[in-house]
Amino acid sequence: MDAYEWQEAVDRWTIPAAAWRSATRMRPAVARAQGPVVHDTDGRRYLDFGASPAAAVLGHNHPRYVEAVKRRLHTIGGDAFLDADALRLHCRLGEILTPPLQKSLLLPHGEAASRVAAGIARGVTGGTDIVSVSALHDGDLCFAVGAPAGVPGQARAATPVPAVAASRGPAPCPDPSQCVCGMTGYDRSCPWAGFDAALRACARRPAALFMAPFGGGAFGARPGCARLLRRLCHQHGMLLVVDESATGYGRTGRMWGHQHDDIVPDILIARARFGAGLSIDAVCTTPDIADQLSASHLPELDCTWHDPVACAAAATAIDIVLEEDLVPRALGIGEHLKTRLGAIAADKPLIRAIHGRGTMYTVELGAAAHDGADPRTLVRDIVLACRDKGLLLESAARGVPARMLRVAPPMVSTESQVDEGLDILDAVLRDMARAFDPAVAVAVRSESPAELSGLSGCP
């Protein structure tokens, strides 16, 4: 099938939502791929810098990964047998987790991991409500009360807690001497006051705080936020749950994103998506919490099914990350991305800031529209223009402002491949800048308080 036949099949046989995802131009149909390089059925070559999240760690079709999948397909598996690959995955996870995290429960990919993590927190603490927090791109923390995705059993869906002003506002910091807003000159809403506001919004006793990273792979808008929130959780008898779905396995230059913030969560959610459509999730915790659960008979722990092929693939992928030193390699790629993206942004008024670390970077576009287009349209135009030149990008993840463009080369990328992709992005942004109204460009640049390279402190 060529690209036109693929598009005809999409239009004829898929539901509208799936067809809409193809946007206004046909997506390439993959013929073969290796590492960050993808070839389509029309013979065109692309670099995949984020269009396929499953390729973020190993790229596509790493030979050792493919061989592990083939081997497992020739091995019998099922609940009636002890699965050696599942046990090997438990061992690999235990070896790379941050102590005292050690125990893991394997789950089919989906939303079950959040449900199980919430069930564990409720079983250990006796609480019910779930609070979640994520970092916004303006430097604030956003708290919500209720059930985040995949966490049932609450009376209401997740409801954002109104932003709480710093000491200037109606809800001052409880203790500036013990809070990052007082110790580091924090110029945004006080995270301690925001946490307290979230607790007051709970209808029942809270069991856990779910913490998600922003696109740059950190778990707080400023240094010290994550440590403060962990301390507050334990003071209120709550567990800290960190979701490493996007940041695990070395993508940030450390094995886990939370290591940058000098914290260890009580529960960690890890999702392994290493390519070939194979995925498996894990909920990890400490031996102490696991022992408390052994006699609780939580229904969330009755998850005995797992995909044996996905277990073999994930365990092998971790071996590759360790044995090929991909974590320090990701750190080196991050330094190169920081330098190159900073240089690209320096003469592009269209770019407001660059955020990121390791192989996870996000380009934040200016608030002013380009030729009257909204930010989502501008990001889409950049993605399509880069695709035409051989670079596959994607807009930032769901829940992130529309003006964010993700640049995330696989950890196996070479420096020359990274440069090739960034040269394409630079050329596309220059083309966009030529059509940009100079008066608007000045306005965008003047409104930009963020740094133009490196991790700017906001997500």
Short mmCIF file of C-alpha atoms in Angstrom, two decimals:
data_model
loop_
_atom_site.label_atom_id
_atom_site.label_comp_id
_atom_site.label_asym_id
_atom_site.label_seq_id
_atom_site.Cartn_x
_atom_site.Cartn_y
_atom_site.Cartn_z
CA MET A 1 0.00 0.00 0.00
CA ASP A 2 1.25 3.46 -0.78
CA ALA A 3 0.40 6.56 1.27
CA TYR A 4 -2.73 7.31 -0.70
CA GLU A 5 -4.08 3.79 -0.22
CA TRP A 6 -3.39 4.03 3.50
CA GLN A 7 -5.26 7.33 3.68
CA GLU A 8 -8.18 5.90 1.73
CA ALA A 9 -8.39 3.02 4.20
CA VAL A 10 -8.35 5.48 7.13
CA ASP A 11 -11.14 7.54 5.57
CA ARG A 12 -13.26 4.51 4.74
CA TRP A 13 -12.83 2.18 7.67
CA THR A 14 -11.94 4.17 10.80
CA ILE A 15 -14.21 6.10 13.11
CA PRO A 16 -14.05 9.93 12.76
CA ALA A 17 -11.85 10.45 15.81
CA ALA A 18 -9.14 8.20 14.35
CA ALA A 19 -9.39 9.90 10.97
CA TRP A 20 -9.17 13.32 12.63
CA ARG A 21 -5.92 12.31 14.27
CA SER A 22 -4.39 12.10 10.81
CA ALA A 23 -4.74 15.92 10.78
CA THR A 24 -4.88 17.74 7.46
CA ARG A 25 -2.11 15.80 5.80
CA MET A 26 -1.37 12.10 5.50
CA ARG A 27 0.88 10.56 8.10
CA PRO A 28 3.70 8.42 6.69
CA ALA A 29 3.11 4.66 6.58
CA VAL A 30 6.15 2.94 8.07
CA ALA A 31 7.93 0.35 5.94
CA ARG A 32 11.01 -0.21 8.15
CA ALA A 33 12.82 1.48 11.00
CA GLN A 34 16.09 1.24 12.91
CA GLY A 35 17.05 3.36 15.90
CA PRO A 36 15.76 6.92 15.33
CA VAL A 37 15.54 6.40 11.54
CA VAL A 38 12.21 5.55 9.88
CA HIS A 39 11.52 4.81 6.21
CA ASP A 40 7.99 5.01 4.81
CA THR A 41 6.34 3.00 2.06
CA ASP A 42 7.16 5.73 -0.46
CA GLY A 43 10.90 5.43 0.25
CA ARG A 44 11.22 8.65 2.27
CA ARG A 45 13.52 8.78 5.29
CA TYR A 46 12.68 10.45 8.62
CA LEU A 47 14.25 11.00 12.02
CA ASP A 48 11.80 10.17 14.81
CA PHE A 49 12.23 12.77 17.58
CA GLY A 50 9.00 12.18 19.46
CA ALA A 51 6.26 11.16 17.06
CA SER A 52 6.42 7.62 18.47
CA PRO A 53 6.61 7.62 22.29
CA ALA A 54 7.45 3.91 22.25
CA ALA A 55 10.73 4.75 20.51
CA ALA A 56 11.87 7.29 23.11
CA VAL A 57 14.35 4.99 24.86
CA LEU A 58 15.75 2.46 22.37
CA GLY A 59 14.46 3.89 19.14
CA HIS A 60 12.97 1.34 16.73
CA ASN A 61 13.85 -2.35 16.41
CA HIS A 62 16.96 -2.58 18.53
CA PRO A 63 18.49 -5.95 17.46
CA ARG A 64 18.69 -7.36 21.00
CA TYR A 65 15.12 -6.31 21.70
CA VAL A 66 13.84 -7.94 18.50
CA GLU A 67 15.73 -11.14 19.28
CA ALA A 68 14.23 -11.29 22.79
CA VAL A 69 10.72 -10.94 21.39
CA LYS A 70 11.34 -13.68 18.81
CA ARG A 71 12.73 -16.00 21.47
CA ARG A 72 9.75 -15.49 23.74
CA LEU A 73 7.27 -16.16 20.93
CA HIS A 74 8.73 -19.67 20.71
CA THR A 75 8.30 -20.33 24.45
CA ILE A 76 5.16 -21.62 26.08
CA GLY A 77 3.58 -19.28 28.61
CA GLY A 78 0.52 -19.01 30.81
CA ASP A 79 -0.70 -18.75 34.38
CA ALA A 80 -0.19 -22.48 34.89
CA PHE A 81 3.58 -22.05 34.62
CA LEU A 82 6.18 -20.03 36.47
CA ASP A 83 7.20 -17.33 34.02
CA ALA A 84 10.96 -16.88 34.05
CA ASP A 85 10.81 -13.64 32.02
CA ALA A 86 8.32 -12.09 34.44
CA LEU A 87 10.57 -12.99 37.36
CA ARG A 88 13.57 -11.58 35.45
CA LEU A 89 11.68 -8.32 34.96
CA HIS A 90 10.94 -8.14 38.70
CA CYS A 91 14.65 -8.61 39.36
CA ARG A 92 15.71 -5.96 36.84
CA LEU A 93 13.26 -3.45 38.27
CA GLY A 94 14.45 -4.16 41.80
CA GLU A 95 18.04 -3.58 40.72
CA ILE A 96 17.39 -0.18 39.13
CA LEU A 97 14.82 1.21 41.58
CA THR A 98 15.91 3.86 44.07
CA PRO A 99 16.27 2.25 47.54
CA PRO A 100 14.23 1.48 49.56
CA LEU A 101 11.91 0.86 46.57
CA GLN A 102 12.31 -2.81 45.71
CA LYS A 103 9.02 -4.66 45.30
CA SER A 104 6.97 -4.59 42.09
CA LEU A 105 3.62 -5.76 40.75
CA LEU A 106 3.27 -6.27 36.98
CA LEU A 107 0.12 -5.14 35.22
CA PRO A 108 -1.23 -5.04 31.68
CA HIS A 109 -0.72 -1.66 30.05
CA GLY A 110 -3.51 0.84 30.57
CA GLU A 111 -4.96 2.73 33.49
CA ALA A 112 -4.78 -0.13 35.99
CA ALA A 113 -1.48 1.07 37.47
CA SER A 114 -3.03 4.26 38.86
CA ARG A 115 -5.94 2.27 40.26
CA VAL A 116 -3.62 -0.21 41.97
CA ALA A 117 -1.39 2.54 43.36
CA ALA A 118 -4.42 4.30 44.81
CA GLY A 119 -5.67 1.03 46.30
CA ILE A 120 -2.33 0.38 47.97
CA ALA A 121 -2.28 3.90 49.45
CA ARG A 122 -5.82 3.49 50.77
CA GLY A 123 -5.04 0.09 52.24
CA VAL A 124 -1.93 1.34 54.06
CA THR A 125 -3.16 4.73 55.27
CA GLY A 126 -6.86 4.10 55.81
CA GLY A 127 -7.59 7.24 53.81
CA THR A 128 -9.86 7.57 50.78
CA ASP A 129 -9.43 10.78 48.79
CA ILE A 130 -6.68 11.26 46.24
CA VAL A 131 -4.87 14.56 45.66
CA SER A 132 -2.79 15.11 42.53
CA VAL A 133 -0.24 17.75 41.64
CA SER A 134 1.57 18.71 38.46
CA ALA A 135 3.78 21.60 37.46
CA LEU A 136 2.48 24.22 35.06
CA HIS A 137 4.65 25.91 32.46
CA ASP A 138 4.40 29.30 34.20
CA GLY A 139 6.14 27.90 37.27
CA ASP A 140 3.08 27.25 39.45
CA LEU A 141 1.97 23.92 40.86
CA CYS A 142 -1.55 22.76 40.00
CA PHE A 143 -3.36 20.72 42.65
CA ALA A 144 -6.53 18.72 42.03
CA VAL A 145 -8.76 16.70 44.34
CA GLY A 146 -10.69 13.65 43.19
CA ALA A 147 -9.93 10.71 40.96
CA PRO A 148 -7.13 11.13 38.43
CA ALA A 149 -7.19 8.92 35.34
CA GLY A 150 -7.65 5.28 36.25
CA VAL A 151 -8.52 5.81 39.91
CA PRO A 152 -12.16 4.86 40.57
CA GLY A 153 -14.01 4.80 43.83
CA GLN A 154 -14.32 8.52 44.44
CA ALA A 155 -17.49 10.50 44.65
CA ARG A 156 -16.38 13.03 42.07
CA ALA A 157 -13.93 13.43 39.26
CA ALA A 158 -10.69 15.31 39.73
CA THR A 159 -11.42 18.98 40.43
CA PRO A 160 -8.67 21.59 40.18
CA VAL A 161 -8.04 23.53 43.37
CA PRO A 162 -7.99 27.30 42.76
CA ALA A 163 -4.51 28.77 42.72
CA VAL A 164 -3.42 30.00 46.13
CA ALA A 165 -1.45 33.22 46.14
CA ALA A 166 1.85 33.60 47.95
CA SER A 167 2.11 35.56 51.18
CA ARG A 168 0.77 38.61 49.32
CA GLY A 169 -2.61 36.89 48.89
CA PRO A 170 -5.43 35.66 51.13
CA ALA A 171 -3.72 32.36 51.99
CA PRO A 172 -0.14 33.05 53.11
CA CYS A 173 2.57 30.44 53.43
CA PRO A 174 2.15 28.56 56.74
CA ASP A 175 5.88 28.83 57.52
CA PRO A 176 8.19 30.68 55.08
CA SER A 177 11.26 29.54 57.03
CA GLN A 178 10.42 25.88 56.21
CA CYS A 179 9.05 26.39 52.68
CA VAL A 180 10.72 26.90 49.31
CA CYS A 181 8.84 30.18 48.86
CA GLY A 182 10.85 31.60 51.74
CA MET A 183 14.14 29.79 51.30
CA THR A 184 14.67 30.17 47.53
CA GLY A 185 12.89 33.41 46.71
CA TYR A 186 10.00 31.52 45.17
CA ASP A 187 8.05 34.05 43.08
CA ARG A 188 4.97 31.93 42.34
CA SER A 189 2.07 30.60 44.37
CA CYS A 190 3.20 29.03 47.61
CA PRO A 191 3.25 25.21 47.21
CA TRP A 192 2.60 24.65 50.93
CA ALA A 193 -0.48 26.88 50.85
CA GLY A 194 -1.63 25.08 47.69
CA PHE A 195 -1.21 21.71 49.40
CA ASP A 196 -3.19 22.88 52.42
CA ALA A 197 -5.95 24.21 50.14
CA ALA A 198 -6.16 20.81 48.43
CA LEU A 199 -6.51 19.05 51.79
CA ARG A 200 -9.31 21.41 52.79
CA ALA A 201 -11.08 20.57 49.52
CA CYS A 202 -11.07 16.84 50.35
CA ALA A 203 -14.42 15.44 51.46
CA ARG A 204 -12.76 12.52 53.23
CA ARG A 205 -9.38 11.72 54.68
CA PRO A 206 -6.71 11.86 51.93
CA ALA A 207 -4.71 8.72 51.21
CA ALA A 208 -2.12 9.84 48.69
CA LEU A 209 -0.64 12.62 46.64
CA PHE A 210 -0.11 11.65 42.98
CA MET A 211 2.77 13.58 41.47
CA ALA A 212 3.35 13.79 37.72
CA PRO A 213 6.38 15.33 36.03
CA PHE A 214 6.23 18.10 33.48
CA GLY A 215 7.62 17.71 29.96
CA GLY A 216 11.17 18.50 31.03
CA GLY A 217 11.31 15.60 33.45
CA ALA A 218 11.26 17.29 36.85
CA PHE A 219 8.71 16.85 39.62
CA GLY A 220 8.50 20.39 40.90
CA ALA A 221 8.36 23.87 39.47
CA ARG A 222 11.32 24.99 41.58
CA PRO A 223 14.12 23.22 43.48
CA GLY A 224 12.89 21.91 46.80
CA CYS A 225 9.18 21.70 45.89
CA ALA A 226 9.15 17.92 45.59
CA ARG A 227 10.97 17.47 48.92
CA LEU A 228 8.54 19.85 50.61
CA LEU A 229 5.52 17.97 49.28
CA ARG A 230 6.93 14.60 50.34
CA ARG A 231 7.44 15.94 53.87
CA LEU A 232 3.91 17.33 54.00
CA CYS A 233 2.47 14.03 52.76
CA HIS A 234 4.06 12.10 55.58
CA GLN A 235 3.05 14.70 58.16
CA HIS A 236 -0.57 14.16 57.11
CA GLY A 237 -0.35 10.36 56.97
CA MET A 238 -0.41 10.23 53.16
CA LEU A 239 1.74 8.32 50.70
CA LEU A 240 3.58 9.99 47.83
CA VAL A 241 2.94 8.33 44.47
CA VAL A 242 5.21 9.35 41.59
CA ASP A 243 4.25 8.54 38.01
CA GLU A 244 7.39 7.88 35.94
CA SER A 245 5.51 6.91 32.78
CA ALA A 246 7.32 9.55 30.73
CA THR A 247 10.55 9.97 32.64
CA GLY A 248 11.74 6.48 33.59
CA TYR A 249 14.58 4.32 32.27
CA GLY A 250 17.14 7.10 31.89
CA ARG A 251 15.44 9.60 29.59
CA THR A 252 16.26 12.55 31.87
CA GLY A 253 19.93 11.61 32.33
CA ARG A 254 19.16 9.75 35.58
CA MET A 255 17.52 6.34 35.73
CA TRP A 256 14.40 7.93 37.26
CA GLY A 257 13.18 11.50 37.06
CA HIS A 258 12.55 11.78 40.80
CA GLN A 259 16.28 11.38 41.43
CA HIS A 260 16.83 14.93 40.14
CA ASP A 261 14.64 16.21 42.97
CA ASP A 262 16.38 14.19 45.69
CA ILE A 263 13.26 12.34 46.76
CA VAL A 264 12.16 8.72 46.94
CA PRO A 265 8.42 8.12 46.52
CA ASP A 266 6.48 5.60 48.57
CA ILE A 267 4.98 4.19 45.38
CA LEU A 268 6.35 4.48 41.86
CA ILE A 269 4.42 3.85 38.64
CA ALA A 270 6.62 2.69 35.77
CA ARG A 271 5.33 2.07 32.28
CA ALA A 272 7.52 0.19 29.84
CA ARG A 273 6.89 1.10 26.20
CA PHE A 274 9.93 0.04 24.28
CA GLY A 275 8.52 -0.51 20.80
CA ALA A 276 6.90 -3.19 18.66
CA GLY A 277 3.57 -2.34 20.29
CA LEU A 278 4.59 -4.13 23.50
CA SER A 279 3.82 -2.45 26.81
CA ILE A 280 3.69 -3.45 30.43
CA ASP A 281 3.19 -1.44 33.61
CA ALA A 282 4.61 -1.89 37.07
CA VAL A 283 3.65 -0.52 40.47
CA CYS A 284 6.69 -0.48 42.74
CA THR A 285 6.99 0.11 46.47
CA THR A 286 9.08 -0.59 49.55
CA PRO A 287 9.31 -3.92 51.43
CA ASP A 288 7.71 -2.27 54.47
CA ILE A 289 4.61 -1.21 52.53
CA ALA A 290 4.50 -4.57 50.74
CA ASP A 291 4.51 -6.36 54.10
CA GLN A 292 1.60 -4.22 55.32
CA LEU A 293 -0.34 -5.24 52.22
CA SER A 294 0.26 -8.97 52.57
CA ALA A 295 -2.62 -9.44 55.03
CA SER A 296 -4.95 -6.76 53.65
CA HIS A 297 -6.45 -8.77 50.77
CA LEU A 298 -6.88 -5.70 48.58
CA PRO A 299 -8.82 -6.46 45.39
CA GLU A 300 -6.38 -4.23 43.49
CA LEU A 301 -3.64 -6.79 44.19
CA ASP A 302 -5.50 -9.59 42.42
CA CYS A 303 -3.70 -8.78 39.17
CA THR A 304 -2.02 -12.02 38.22
CA TRP A 305 -2.18 -11.67 34.43
CA HIS A 306 0.72 -10.27 32.49
CA ASP A 307 1.92 -10.47 28.92
CA PRO A 308 4.93 -12.84 28.90
CA VAL A 309 6.25 -11.42 25.61
CA ALA A 310 6.08 -7.89 27.01
CA CYS A 311 7.94 -9.09 30.15
CA ALA A 312 10.76 -10.53 28.04
CA ALA A 313 10.91 -7.36 25.96
CA ALA A 314 10.94 -5.03 28.97
CA ALA A 315 13.59 -7.01 30.88
CA THR A 316 15.82 -7.06 27.79
CA ALA A 317 15.29 -3.34 27.24
CA ILE A 318 16.50 -2.63 30.79
CA ASP A 319 19.55 -4.83 30.13
CA ILE A 320 20.30 -2.77 27.01
CA VAL A 321 19.94 0.51 28.89
CA LEU A 322 22.41 -0.68 31.53
CA GLU A 323 24.92 -2.55 29.38
CA GLU A 324 25.11 0.09 26.64
CA ASP A 325 25.41 2.96 29.15
CA LEU A 326 22.39 4.74 27.73
CA VAL A 327 21.71 6.78 30.88
CA PRO A 328 24.99 8.76 30.71
CA ARG A 329 24.50 8.89 26.96
CA ALA A 330 21.12 10.56 27.49
CA LEU A 331 22.82 13.05 29.80
CA GLY A 332 25.30 13.89 27.05
CA ILE A 333 22.53 14.24 24.47
CA GLY A 334 20.79 16.59 26.90
CA GLU A 335 23.80 18.88 27.14
CA HIS A 336 24.03 18.98 23.35
CA LEU A 337 20.29 19.68 23.02
CA LYS A 338 20.56 22.45 25.60
CA THR A 339 23.33 24.17 23.64
CA ARG A 340 21.80 23.73 20.20
CA LEU A 341 18.22 24.61 21.15
CA GLY A 342 19.47 27.64 23.06
CA ALA A 343 21.29 28.83 19.94
CA ILE A 344 18.22 28.18 17.79
CA ALA A 345 16.02 30.13 20.21
CA ALA A 346 18.40 33.08 20.47
CA ASP A 347 17.35 34.62 17.14
CA LYS A 348 13.79 33.26 16.98
CA PRO A 349 11.26 35.65 18.56
CA LEU A 350 8.72 32.92 17.93
CA ILE A 351 10.29 30.89 20.77
CA ARG A 352 9.53 31.99 24.30
CA ALA A 353 11.58 29.42 26.21
CA ILE A 354 13.28 26.03 26.11
CA HIS A 355 12.62 23.52 28.90
CA GLY A 356 14.10 20.11 29.50
CA ARG A 357 16.85 17.76 30.52
CA GLY A 358 18.29 14.58 29.06
CA THR A 359 16.51 13.54 25.89
CA MET A 360 13.27 15.28 26.94
CA TYR A 361 13.01 18.85 25.71
CA THR A 362 10.05 21.11 25.04
CA VAL A 363 10.04 24.24 22.89
CA GLU A 364 7.59 26.81 24.26
CA LEU A 365 6.29 29.17 21.59
CA GLY A 366 5.43 32.79 22.28
CA ALA A 367 1.93 33.71 23.40
CA ALA A 368 1.35 35.94 20.36
CA ALA A 369 -0.24 34.19 17.41
CA HIS A 370 1.55 33.74 14.11
CA ASP A 371 -0.40 35.45 11.32
CA GLY A 372 -3.49 35.35 13.52
CA ALA A 373 -3.28 31.58 14.10
CA ASP A 374 -3.77 30.14 17.56
CA PRO A 375 -0.84 28.31 19.22
CA ARG A 376 -2.26 24.87 18.46
CA THR A 377 -2.41 25.70 14.76
CA LEU A 378 1.13 27.06 14.83
CA VAL A 379 2.47 23.91 16.51
CA ARG A 380 0.64 21.76 13.95
CA ASP A 381 2.14 23.79 11.09
CA ILE A 382 5.63 23.32 12.51
CA VAL A 383 5.09 19.57 12.98
CA LEU A 384 3.87 19.19 9.38
CA ALA A 385 6.66 21.35 7.93
CA CYS A 386 9.28 19.32 9.82
CA ARG A 387 7.69 16.10 8.58
CA ASP A 388 7.97 17.32 5.00
CA LYS A 389 11.70 17.85 5.58
CA GLY A 390 12.24 14.47 7.24
CA LEU A 391 11.80 15.09 10.98
CA LEU A 392 8.96 13.53 12.98
CA LEU A 393 7.89 15.62 15.96
CA GLU A 394 4.78 15.77 18.08
CA SER A 395 3.02 18.43 20.07
CA ALA A 396 3.40 18.18 23.82
CA ALA A 397 1.42 15.68 25.85
CA ARG A 398 -2.25 15.94 26.76
CA GLY A 399 -2.84 18.42 29.55
CA VAL A 400 0.12 20.58 28.52
CA PRO A 401 -0.52 24.02 26.98
CA ALA A 402 -1.04 23.94 23.22
CA ARG A 403 1.98 26.13 22.54
CA MET A 404 4.43 23.36 23.50
CA LEU A 405 6.43 21.38 20.92
CA ARG A 406 8.20 18.23 22.09
CA VAL A 407 11.73 17.47 20.89
CA ALA A 408 12.76 14.06 22.23
CA PRO A 409 15.34 12.04 20.26
CA PRO A 410 15.77 8.41 21.35
CA MET A 411 18.56 7.68 23.80
CA VAL A 412 20.39 5.67 21.13
CA SER A 413 20.69 8.68 18.78
CA THR A 414 24.14 9.76 17.64
CA GLU A 415 25.28 13.36 17.86
CA SER A 416 25.19 13.66 14.08
CA GLN A 417 21.59 12.43 14.03
CA VAL A 418 20.63 14.93 16.73
CA ASP A 419 22.28 17.71 14.74
CA GLU A 420 20.53 16.63 11.56
CA GLY A 421 17.15 16.80 13.26
CA LEU A 422 17.86 20.15 14.89
CA ASP A 423 19.05 21.58 11.57
CA ILE A 424 15.65 20.70 10.10
CA LEU A 425 13.82 22.30 13.04
CA ASP A 426 16.01 25.41 12.75
CA ALA A 427 15.25 25.72 9.03
CA VAL A 428 11.50 25.37 9.60
CA LEU A 429 11.49 27.96 12.38
CA ARG A 430 13.48 30.37 10.21
CA ASP A 431 10.89 29.98 7.45
CA MET A 432 8.17 30.71 9.99
CA ALA A 433 10.08 33.74 11.31
CA ARG A 434 10.33 35.29 7.83
CA ALA A 435 6.56 35.52 7.71
CA PHE A 436 6.36 36.80 11.28
CA ASP A 437 5.32 40.46 11.71
CA PRO A 438 8.35 42.29 13.21
CA ALA A 439 6.11 44.32 15.51
CA VAL A 440 4.57 41.13 16.89
CA ALA A 441 8.02 39.57 17.22
CA VAL A 442 9.15 42.43 19.47
CA ALA A 443 6.03 42.01 21.61
CA VAL A 444 6.63 38.29 22.03
CA ARG A 445 10.27 38.77 22.98
CA SER A 446 9.47 41.50 25.51
CA GLU A 447 6.94 39.34 27.32
CA SER A 448 9.32 36.43 27.75
CA PRO A 449 10.72 36.16 31.29
CA ALA A 450 11.91 32.60 30.89
CA GLU A 451 15.41 31.54 30.08
CA LEU A 452 16.09 30.46 26.53
CA SER A 453 18.18 27.41 27.24
CA GLY A 454 18.38 24.64 29.77
CA LEU A 455 15.84 23.78 32.43
CA SER A 456 14.24 27.12 33.18
CA GLY A 457 12.52 26.03 36.37
CA CYS A 458 9.04 25.98 34.89
CA PRO A 459 7.79 22.94 33.02
#
